PDB file of C-alpha atoms in Angstrom:
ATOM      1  CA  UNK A 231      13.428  32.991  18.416  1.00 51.00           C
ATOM      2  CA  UNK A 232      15.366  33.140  15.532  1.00 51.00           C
ATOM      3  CA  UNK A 233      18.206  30.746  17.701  1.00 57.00           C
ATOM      4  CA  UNK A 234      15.634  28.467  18.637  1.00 46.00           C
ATOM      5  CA  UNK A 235      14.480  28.232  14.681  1.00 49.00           C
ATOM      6  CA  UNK A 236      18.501  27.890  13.924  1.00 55.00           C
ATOM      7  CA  UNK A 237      19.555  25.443  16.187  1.00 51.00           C
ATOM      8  CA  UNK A 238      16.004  23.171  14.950  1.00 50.00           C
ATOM      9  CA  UNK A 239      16.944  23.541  11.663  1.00 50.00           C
ATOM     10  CA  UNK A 240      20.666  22.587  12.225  1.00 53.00           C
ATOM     11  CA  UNK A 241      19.428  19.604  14.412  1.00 50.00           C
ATOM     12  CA  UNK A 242      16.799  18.768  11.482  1.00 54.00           C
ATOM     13  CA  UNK A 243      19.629  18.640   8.813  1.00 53.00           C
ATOM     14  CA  UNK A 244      22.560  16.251  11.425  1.00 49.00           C
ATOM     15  CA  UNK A 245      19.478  13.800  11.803  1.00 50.00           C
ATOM     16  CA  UNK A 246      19.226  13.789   7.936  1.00 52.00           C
ATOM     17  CA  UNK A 247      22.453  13.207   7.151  1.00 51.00           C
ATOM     18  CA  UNK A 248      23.131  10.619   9.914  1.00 48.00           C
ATOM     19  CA  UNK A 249      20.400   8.805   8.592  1.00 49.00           C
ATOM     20  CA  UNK A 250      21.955   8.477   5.322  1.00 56.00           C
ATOM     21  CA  UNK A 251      25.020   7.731   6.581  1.00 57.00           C
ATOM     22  CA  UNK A 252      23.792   4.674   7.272  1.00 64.00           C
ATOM     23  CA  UNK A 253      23.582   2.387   4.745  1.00 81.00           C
ATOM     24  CA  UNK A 254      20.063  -0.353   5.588  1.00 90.00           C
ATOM     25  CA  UNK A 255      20.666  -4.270   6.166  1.00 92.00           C
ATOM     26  CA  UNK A 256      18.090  -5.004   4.014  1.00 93.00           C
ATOM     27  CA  UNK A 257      17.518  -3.350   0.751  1.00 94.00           C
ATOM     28  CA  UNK A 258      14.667  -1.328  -0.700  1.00 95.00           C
ATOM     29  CA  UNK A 259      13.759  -3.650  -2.795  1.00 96.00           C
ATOM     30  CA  UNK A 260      14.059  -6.622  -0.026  1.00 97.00           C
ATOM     31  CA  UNK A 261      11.554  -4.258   2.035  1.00 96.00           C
ATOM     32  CA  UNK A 262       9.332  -3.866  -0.851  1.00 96.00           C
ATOM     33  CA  UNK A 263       9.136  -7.610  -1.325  1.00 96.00           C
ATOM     34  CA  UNK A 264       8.836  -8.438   2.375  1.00 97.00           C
ATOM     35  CA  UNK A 265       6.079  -6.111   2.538  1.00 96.00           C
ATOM     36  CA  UNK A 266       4.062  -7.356  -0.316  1.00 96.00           C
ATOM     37  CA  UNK A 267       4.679 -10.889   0.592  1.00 96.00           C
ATOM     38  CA  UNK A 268       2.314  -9.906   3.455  1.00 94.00           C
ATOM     39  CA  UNK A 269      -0.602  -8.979   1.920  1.00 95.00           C
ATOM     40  CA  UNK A 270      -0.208 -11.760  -1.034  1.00 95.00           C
ATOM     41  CA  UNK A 271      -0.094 -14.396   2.291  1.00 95.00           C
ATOM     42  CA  UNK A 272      -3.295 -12.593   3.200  1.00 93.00           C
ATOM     43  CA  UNK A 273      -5.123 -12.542  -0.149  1.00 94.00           C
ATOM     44  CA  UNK A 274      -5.362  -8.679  -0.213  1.00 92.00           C
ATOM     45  CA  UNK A 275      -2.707  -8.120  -3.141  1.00 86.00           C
ATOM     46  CA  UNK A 276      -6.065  -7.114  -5.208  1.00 89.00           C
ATOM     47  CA  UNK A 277      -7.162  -4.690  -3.198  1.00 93.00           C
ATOM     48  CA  UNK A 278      -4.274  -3.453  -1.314  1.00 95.00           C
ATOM     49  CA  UNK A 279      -0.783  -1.750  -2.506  1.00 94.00           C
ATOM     50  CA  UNK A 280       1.935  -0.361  -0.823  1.00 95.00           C
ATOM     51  CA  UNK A 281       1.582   3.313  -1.696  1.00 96.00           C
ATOM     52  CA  UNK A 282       4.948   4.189  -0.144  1.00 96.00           C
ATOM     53  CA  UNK A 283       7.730   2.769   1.934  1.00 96.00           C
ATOM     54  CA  UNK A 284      10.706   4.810   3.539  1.00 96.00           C
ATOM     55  CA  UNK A 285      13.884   4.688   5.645  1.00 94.00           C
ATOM     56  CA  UNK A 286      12.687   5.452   9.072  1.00 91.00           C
ATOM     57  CA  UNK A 287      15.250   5.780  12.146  1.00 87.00           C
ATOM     58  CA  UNK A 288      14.076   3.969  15.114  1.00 84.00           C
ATOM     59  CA  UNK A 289      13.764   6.829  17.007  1.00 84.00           C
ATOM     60  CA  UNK A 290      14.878  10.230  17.523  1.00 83.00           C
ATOM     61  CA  UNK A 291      18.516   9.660  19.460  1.00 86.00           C
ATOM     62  CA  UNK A 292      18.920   5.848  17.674  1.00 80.00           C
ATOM     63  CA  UNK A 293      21.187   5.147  14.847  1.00 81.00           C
ATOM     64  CA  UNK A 294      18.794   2.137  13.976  1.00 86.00           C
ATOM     65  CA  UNK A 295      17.015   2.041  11.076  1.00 92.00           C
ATOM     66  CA  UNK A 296      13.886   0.328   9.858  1.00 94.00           C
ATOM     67  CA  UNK A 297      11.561   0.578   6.070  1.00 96.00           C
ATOM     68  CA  UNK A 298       7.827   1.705   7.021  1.00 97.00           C
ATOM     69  CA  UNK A 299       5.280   0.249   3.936  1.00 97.00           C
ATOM     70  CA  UNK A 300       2.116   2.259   4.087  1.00 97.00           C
ATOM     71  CA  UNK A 301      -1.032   0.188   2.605  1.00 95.00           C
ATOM     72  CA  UNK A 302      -3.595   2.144   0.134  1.00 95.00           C
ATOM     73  CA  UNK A 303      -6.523   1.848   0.863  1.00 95.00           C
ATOM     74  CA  UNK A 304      -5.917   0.357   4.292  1.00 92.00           C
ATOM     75  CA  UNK A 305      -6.733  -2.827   5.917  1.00 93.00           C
ATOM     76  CA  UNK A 306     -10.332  -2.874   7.764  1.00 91.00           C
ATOM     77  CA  UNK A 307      -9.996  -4.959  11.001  1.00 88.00           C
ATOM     78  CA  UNK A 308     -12.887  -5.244  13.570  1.00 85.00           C
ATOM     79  CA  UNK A 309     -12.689  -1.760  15.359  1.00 85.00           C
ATOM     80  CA  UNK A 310      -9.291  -0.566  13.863  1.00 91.00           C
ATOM     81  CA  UNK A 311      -7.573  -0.169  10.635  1.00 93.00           C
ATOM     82  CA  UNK A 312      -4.280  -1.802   9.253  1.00 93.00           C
ATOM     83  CA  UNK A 313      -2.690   1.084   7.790  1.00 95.00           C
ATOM     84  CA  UNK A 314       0.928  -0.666   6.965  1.00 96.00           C
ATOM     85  CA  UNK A 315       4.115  -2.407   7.764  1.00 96.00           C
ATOM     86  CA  UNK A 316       7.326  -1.828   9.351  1.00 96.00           C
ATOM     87  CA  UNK A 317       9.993  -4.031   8.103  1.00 97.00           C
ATOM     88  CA  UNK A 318      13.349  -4.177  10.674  1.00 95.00           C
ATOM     89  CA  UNK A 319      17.099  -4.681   9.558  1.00 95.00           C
ATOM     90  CA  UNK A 320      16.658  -8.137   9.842  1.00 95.00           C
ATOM     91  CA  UNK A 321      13.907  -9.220   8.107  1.00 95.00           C
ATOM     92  CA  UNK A 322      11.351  -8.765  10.469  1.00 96.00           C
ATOM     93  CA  UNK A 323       7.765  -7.665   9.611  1.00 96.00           C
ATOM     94  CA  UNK A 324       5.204  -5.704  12.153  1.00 95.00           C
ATOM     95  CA  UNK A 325       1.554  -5.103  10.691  1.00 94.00           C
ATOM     96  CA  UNK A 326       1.548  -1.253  11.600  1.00 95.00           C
ATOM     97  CA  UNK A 327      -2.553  -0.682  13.296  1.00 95.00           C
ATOM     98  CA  UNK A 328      -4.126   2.556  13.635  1.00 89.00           C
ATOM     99  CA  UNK A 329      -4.663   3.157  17.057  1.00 75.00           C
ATOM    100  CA  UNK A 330      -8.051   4.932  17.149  1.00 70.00           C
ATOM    101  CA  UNK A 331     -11.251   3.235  17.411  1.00 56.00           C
ATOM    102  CA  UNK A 332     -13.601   3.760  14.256  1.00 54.00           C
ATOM    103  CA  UNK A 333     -16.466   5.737  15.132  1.00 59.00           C
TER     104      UNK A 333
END
């Protein structure tokens, strides 16, 4: 057990530091911009904020890199819920939905 914890830990810390190895494309403050540009085009800058954004790899065994805005409070949509958006390297902008049906 206490290997298994070890070698998680270790594994935990190389994906930390790889991911600051890497320097992002496009800067925080590019990301933060991007991000609010889409709810200003929208109309929601009133309402809505970015309440965080972060330097997210791709996944777990990809060097890539993207920022992740999360939206306070988040977006209504018909059955689902707008909850952010992921920004890419190269300027690219994804509305991030909540998957789960409102009940």
């Amino acid at each position: 057990m206490k290997r298994l914890l070890s070698a998680l830990c270790a594994l935990s810390i190389m994906g930390t530091s790889a991911l600051r190895a890497q320097a992002p494309a496009i800067t925080v403050e590019r990301a933060a911009k991007l991000a609010q540009e889409q709810l200003t085009a929208r109309n929601l800058q009133g309402k809505h904020h970015i309440s965080s954004l972060t330097l997210q790899k791709t996944s777990m065994t990809s060097k890539q890199v993207h920022w992740v805005a999360m939206y306070t409070p988040s977006i209504p949509l018909d059955d689902r819920k707008e909850i952010g958006a992921e920004i890419g390297m190269d300027g690219s902008v994804v509305r991030l939905v909540n998957k789960e049906a409102k009940k």
